[in-house]
Amino acid sequence: MTERQSKIAVVTGAGSGIGRAVAVELLRAGWSVALAGRRAEPLAETAASAPGGASLAVRTDVSRPEDVEALFTATVERFGRVDLLFNNAGTFGPGGVPVEELPYEAWRHVVDTNLNGAFLCAQAAYRRMKEQAPQGGRIINNGSVSAHAPRPHSVAYTATKHALTGLTKSLSLDGRPYGIAVGQIDIGNAATDMTARMRTGALQANGETTPEPVMDVADVARTVRHMAELPLEANVQFATVLATAMPYIGRG
């Protein structure tokens, strides 16, 4: 497929973890992918993981409206349209900090990245998808099992992931007239640098610290690709993919 014939995706947080795995999965499947992240070197490493793939690396801080606008402008200039946004960029923030000790600056950083960044990227994608021909596209938001059940000392992360569910539902409703399908994937314990501590010990609701099982991040990437490649007449509204034995059902 040429760049113009392939489907066009924007993946935020593409320099590591889930974002990198999804970007590589899409590139290997023939998608053209705009790789967004704050650091150029990890984005180049992601692109190198799928040699021959049609990729575009764009340094982007998703909390900055001007960066987000530049990302989508560059994507359309290079590839012609936007068929998919994987709204993945996020941060847990300072781990293990009780709510009464959480600095406001840390709270704002998590909210600006996880929620405001997701909104800005969705808004920019929505605008392109509404105006392009043929009209429409798909947005997949990266939620978390924390969108359903919190971990101890995770107030900023959990609050933003609950808010992301509302964003998903509202965008899904508003996108209907324009062929814009919006869904969410809630992920639990994918093996990435962000979850490395799970294997050595994670604080539980009963106060104990115990190791937790993890799953291969490639399983997440394949799930996102399945959601992305559905016809726009079909949508996975919410999907939960998690390590089978992690303490989620019954958590808390």
Tab-separated table of C-alpha atoms in Angstrom:
chain	number	residue	atom	x	y	z
A	1	MET	CA	0.000	0.000	0.000
A	2	THR	CA	1.132	3.546	-0.635
A	3	GLU	CA	0.863	6.185	2.066
A	4	ARG	CA	-2.258	7.571	0.394
A	5	GLN	CA	-3.896	4.141	0.061
A	6	SER	CA	-3.210	2.983	3.606
A	7	LYS	CA	-5.195	3.958	6.656
A	8	ILE	CA	-3.746	6.872	8.617
A	9	ALA	CA	-3.305	6.773	12.403
A	10	VAL	CA	-2.073	9.189	15.038
A	11	VAL	CA	-0.655	7.496	18.143
A	12	THR	CA	0.219	9.659	21.145
A	13	GLY	CA	2.726	8.526	23.708
A	14	ALA	CA	4.287	6.497	20.902
A	15	GLY	CA	7.809	6.522	22.289
A	16	SER	CA	7.356	3.745	24.829
A	17	GLY	CA	5.103	1.158	26.396
A	18	ILE	CA	1.605	0.651	25.062
A	19	GLY	CA	1.899	3.504	22.566
A	20	ARG	CA	5.015	2.015	20.999
A	21	ALA	CA	3.496	-1.472	20.854
A	22	VAL	CA	0.325	-0.199	19.162
A	23	ALA	CA	2.232	1.993	16.713
A	24	VAL	CA	4.468	-0.907	15.674
A	25	GLU	CA	1.478	-3.255	15.339
A	26	LEU	CA	-0.267	-0.771	13.036
A	27	LEU	CA	2.856	-0.054	10.987
A	28	ARG	CA	3.488	-3.756	10.428
A	29	ALA	CA	-0.136	-4.126	9.327
A	30	GLY	CA	0.327	-1.498	6.629
A	31	TRP	CA	-1.010	1.581	8.372
A	32	SER	CA	0.697	4.957	8.028
A	33	VAL	CA	1.322	6.272	11.527
A	34	ALA	CA	2.122	9.690	12.979
A	35	LEU	CA	4.168	9.038	16.122
A	36	ALA	CA	3.644	11.686	18.802
A	37	GLY	CA	5.710	12.072	21.951
A	38	ARG	CA	7.754	14.574	23.910
A	39	ARG	CA	11.196	13.164	22.999
A	40	ALA	CA	12.538	12.628	19.496
A	41	GLU	CA	14.895	9.724	20.246
A	42	PRO	CA	12.267	7.268	21.566
A	43	LEU	CA	10.019	8.096	18.609
A	44	ALA	CA	12.875	7.248	16.259
A	45	GLU	CA	13.337	3.936	18.110
A	46	THR	CA	9.650	3.166	17.621
A	47	ALA	CA	9.894	3.876	13.897
A	48	ALA	CA	12.995	1.677	13.660
A	49	SER	CA	11.047	-1.205	15.207
A	50	ALA	CA	8.944	-1.384	12.035
A	51	PRO	CA	11.467	-0.853	9.217
A	52	GLY	CA	9.822	0.030	5.960
A	53	GLY	CA	6.717	1.344	7.691
A	54	ALA	CA	5.295	4.730	6.706
A	55	SER	CA	5.803	6.763	9.866
A	56	LEU	CA	6.117	10.411	10.803
A	57	ALA	CA	7.642	11.416	14.153
A	58	VAL	CA	6.318	14.653	15.652
A	59	ARG	CA	7.567	15.964	18.986
A	60	THR	CA	4.396	16.738	20.901
A	61	ASP	CA	3.414	17.725	24.418
A	62	VAL	CA	-0.280	16.860	24.373
A	63	SER	CA	-1.026	19.339	27.168
A	64	ARG	CA	-0.044	22.218	24.841
A	65	PRO	CA	-2.780	23.206	22.351
A	66	GLU	CA	-0.242	24.553	19.863
A	67	ASP	CA	1.684	21.258	19.877
A	68	VAL	CA	-1.476	19.259	19.265
A	69	GLU	CA	-2.543	21.489	16.396
A	70	ALA	CA	0.915	21.186	14.847
A	71	LEU	CA	0.753	17.383	15.174
A	72	PHE	CA	-2.493	17.051	13.253
A	73	THR	CA	-1.500	19.649	10.676
A	74	ALA	CA	1.718	17.727	9.998
A	75	THR	CA	-0.180	14.441	9.765
A	76	VAL	CA	-2.649	15.738	7.192
A	77	GLU	CA	0.106	17.454	5.202
A	78	ARG	CA	2.085	14.190	5.031
A	79	PHE	CA	-0.658	11.580	4.706
A	80	GLY	CA	-3.765	13.474	3.561
A	81	ARG	CA	-6.254	12.580	6.311
A	82	VAL	CA	-6.746	11.052	9.765
A	83	ASP	CA	-8.560	7.714	10.070
A	84	LEU	CA	-7.595	6.844	13.646
A	85	LEU	CA	-6.471	8.542	16.830
A	86	PHE	CA	-5.146	6.271	19.568
A	87	ASN	CA	-5.357	8.692	22.487
A	88	ASN	CA	-2.716	7.028	24.630
A	89	ALA	CA	-0.380	9.606	26.200
A	90	GLY	CA	-0.618	9.566	29.967
A	91	THR	CA	1.189	9.604	33.280
A	92	PHE	CA	0.543	8.038	36.664
A	93	GLY	CA	2.158	10.908	38.517
A	94	PRO	CA	4.043	10.500	41.791
A	95	GLY	CA	3.389	6.995	43.094
A	96	GLY	CA	2.534	6.151	46.670
A	97	VAL	CA	1.681	9.719	47.724
A	98	PRO	CA	-1.325	10.024	50.083
A	99	VAL	CA	-3.981	12.460	48.911
A	100	GLU	CA	-3.285	14.902	51.732
A	101	GLU	CA	0.366	15.145	50.667
A	102	LEU	CA	-0.096	15.348	46.888
A	103	PRO	CA	1.308	18.655	45.579
A	104	TYR	CA	-1.106	20.667	43.490
A	105	GLU	CA	1.525	20.892	40.753
A	106	ALA	CA	1.592	17.085	40.542
A	107	TRP	CA	-2.207	16.941	40.357
A	108	ARG	CA	-2.220	19.535	37.574
A	109	HIS	CA	0.460	17.677	35.604
A	110	VAL	CA	-1.572	14.452	35.626
A	111	VAL	CA	-4.810	16.252	34.730
A	112	ASP	CA	-3.137	18.278	31.986
A	113	THR	CA	-1.634	15.164	30.401
A	114	ASN	CA	-4.271	12.486	30.914
A	115	LEU	CA	-7.467	14.506	30.553
A	116	ASN	CA	-6.728	17.851	28.929
A	117	GLY	CA	-4.296	16.232	26.509
A	118	ALA	CA	-6.823	13.576	25.567
A	119	PHE	CA	-9.467	16.243	24.976
A	120	LEU	CA	-7.167	18.404	22.846
A	121	CYS	CA	-6.135	15.468	20.656
A	122	ALA	CA	-9.706	14.217	20.318
A	123	GLN	CA	-10.906	17.696	19.396
A	124	ALA	CA	-8.218	18.079	16.744
A	125	ALA	CA	-8.942	14.630	15.310
A	126	TYR	CA	-12.691	15.279	15.388
A	127	ARG	CA	-12.284	18.468	13.381
A	128	ARG	CA	-10.310	16.695	10.653
A	129	MET	CA	-12.598	13.663	10.576
A	130	LYS	CA	-15.699	15.835	10.262
A	131	GLU	CA	-14.309	17.901	7.372
A	132	GLN	CA	-12.382	15.294	5.356
A	133	ALA	CA	-13.735	13.279	2.436
A	134	PRO	CA	-14.768	10.592	2.869
A	135	GLN	CA	-16.021	11.818	6.207
A	136	GLY	CA	-15.432	10.013	9.484
A	137	GLY	CA	-12.834	8.127	11.448
A	138	ARG	CA	-12.228	6.457	14.785
A	139	ILE	CA	-10.918	7.582	18.164
A	140	ILE	CA	-9.771	5.010	20.723
A	141	ASN	CA	-9.069	6.388	24.181
A	142	ASN	CA	-6.680	4.538	26.485
A	143	GLY	CA	-8.494	4.261	29.777
A	144	SER	CA	-7.418	1.889	32.534
A	145	VAL	CA	-8.931	-0.547	34.973
A	146	SER	CA	-8.531	2.509	37.236
A	147	ALA	CA	-11.473	3.933	35.296
A	148	HIS	CA	-13.489	1.392	37.285
A	149	ALA	CA	-11.599	0.673	40.523
A	150	PRO	CA	-8.785	2.732	42.077
A	151	ARG	CA	-5.496	1.664	43.539
A	152	PRO	CA	-4.402	3.162	46.876
A	153	HIS	CA	-2.780	6.598	46.582
A	154	SER	CA	-3.817	7.145	42.951
A	155	VAL	CA	-6.280	10.010	43.252
A	156	ALA	CA	-5.047	12.071	40.272
A	157	TYR	CA	-4.631	9.127	37.906
A	158	THR	CA	-7.932	7.525	38.912
A	159	ALA	CA	-9.872	10.777	38.652
A	160	THR	CA	-8.576	11.430	35.150
A	161	LYS	CA	-9.336	7.896	33.987
A	162	HIS	CA	-12.898	8.132	35.291
A	163	ALA	CA	-13.190	11.461	33.456
A	164	LEU	CA	-11.839	9.848	30.296
A	165	THR	CA	-14.807	7.462	30.326
A	166	GLY	CA	-17.142	10.458	30.261
A	167	LEU	CA	-15.120	11.970	27.442
A	168	THR	CA	-15.424	8.723	25.480
A	169	LYS	CA	-19.191	8.566	25.897
A	170	SER	CA	-19.747	12.205	24.999
A	171	LEU	CA	-17.492	12.069	21.939
A	172	SER	CA	-19.166	8.860	20.820
A	173	LEU	CA	-22.571	10.512	20.956
A	174	ASP	CA	-21.482	13.737	19.260
A	175	GLY	CA	-19.598	11.865	16.543
A	176	ARG	CA	-22.549	9.828	15.307
A	177	PRO	CA	-23.782	12.279	12.649
A	178	TYR	CA	-20.297	12.439	11.089
A	179	GLY	CA	-19.279	8.790	11.028
A	180	ILE	CA	-16.852	9.254	13.921
A	181	ALA	CA	-16.717	6.120	16.075
A	182	VAL	CA	-15.285	6.502	19.574
A	183	GLY	CA	-14.364	3.714	21.962
A	184	GLN	CA	-12.161	3.044	24.958
A	185	ILE	CA	-9.756	0.290	25.947
A	186	ASP	CA	-9.250	-0.251	29.672
A	187	ILE	CA	-5.953	-2.006	30.322
A	188	GLY	CA	-4.722	-3.784	33.421
A	189	ASN	CA	-1.103	-4.718	34.085
A	190	ALA	CA	0.391	-4.749	30.604
A	191	ALA	CA	4.125	-5.384	30.938
A	192	THR	CA	5.746	-1.966	30.351
A	193	ASP	CA	8.233	0.228	32.192
A	194	MET	CA	5.269	1.933	33.877
A	195	THR	CA	4.119	-1.364	35.431
A	196	ALA	CA	7.534	-2.834	36.258
A	197	ARG	CA	6.854	-2.410	39.975
A	198	MET	CA	3.864	-4.748	39.742
A	199	ARG	CA	6.137	-7.752	39.452
A	200	THR	CA	8.075	-6.886	42.598
A	201	GLY	CA	5.213	-5.627	44.715
A	202	ALA	CA	2.224	-3.293	44.507
A	203	LEU	CA	0.301	-1.769	47.391
A	204	GLN	CA	-3.091	-3.422	47.862
A	205	ALA	CA	-6.282	-2.039	49.388
A	206	ASN	CA	-5.697	-4.050	52.583
A	207	GLY	CA	-2.342	-2.364	53.112
A	208	GLU	CA	-0.218	-5.307	52.004
A	209	THR	CA	2.382	-5.091	49.234
A	210	THR	CA	2.286	-8.102	46.930
A	211	PRO	CA	3.515	-8.932	43.414
A	212	GLU	CA	0.924	-8.916	40.643
A	213	PRO	CA	0.827	-10.825	37.356
A	214	VAL	CA	1.309	-8.928	34.101
A	215	MET	CA	0.501	-9.657	30.462
A	216	ASP	CA	2.375	-9.154	27.206
A	217	VAL	CA	1.822	-5.642	25.849
A	218	ALA	CA	1.534	-7.196	22.375
A	219	ASP	CA	-1.856	-8.575	23.417
A	220	VAL	CA	-3.013	-5.018	24.036
A	221	ALA	CA	-1.673	-3.901	20.662
A	222	ARG	CA	-3.557	-6.644	18.834
A	223	THR	CA	-6.765	-5.662	20.612
A	224	VAL	CA	-6.371	-2.016	19.626
A	225	ARG	CA	-5.703	-3.044	16.036
A	226	HIS	CA	-8.886	-5.140	16.021
A	227	MET	CA	-10.890	-2.170	17.296
A	228	ALA	CA	-9.222	0.125	14.761
A	229	GLU	CA	-9.871	-2.092	11.745
A	230	LEU	CA	-13.601	-2.544	12.254
A	231	PRO	CA	-15.782	-0.806	9.661
A	232	LEU	CA	-17.113	2.506	10.967
A	233	GLU	CA	-20.572	0.949	11.119
A	234	ALA	CA	-19.308	-1.156	14.060
A	235	ASN	CA	-17.684	0.013	17.275
A	236	VAL	CA	-16.165	-1.541	20.378
A	237	GLN	CA	-17.487	0.977	22.877
A	238	PHE	CA	-15.518	-0.376	25.840
A	239	ALA	CA	-13.008	-3.207	26.009
A	240	THR	CA	-11.172	-4.407	29.123
A	241	VAL	CA	-7.923	-6.306	28.578
A	242	LEU	CA	-6.003	-7.390	31.641
A	243	ALA	CA	-3.668	-9.946	33.109
A	244	THR	CA	-6.007	-12.821	33.890
A	245	ALA	CA	-5.054	-13.246	37.546
A	246	MET	CA	-4.482	-9.617	38.530
A	247	PRO	CA	-6.443	-8.371	41.544
A	248	TYR	CA	-9.101	-6.391	39.704
A	249	ILE	CA	-12.394	-8.259	40.044
A	250	GLY	CA	-12.940	-8.040	43.777
A	251	ARG	CA	-10.323	-5.317	44.156
A	252	GLY	CA	-10.876	-3.085	47.151
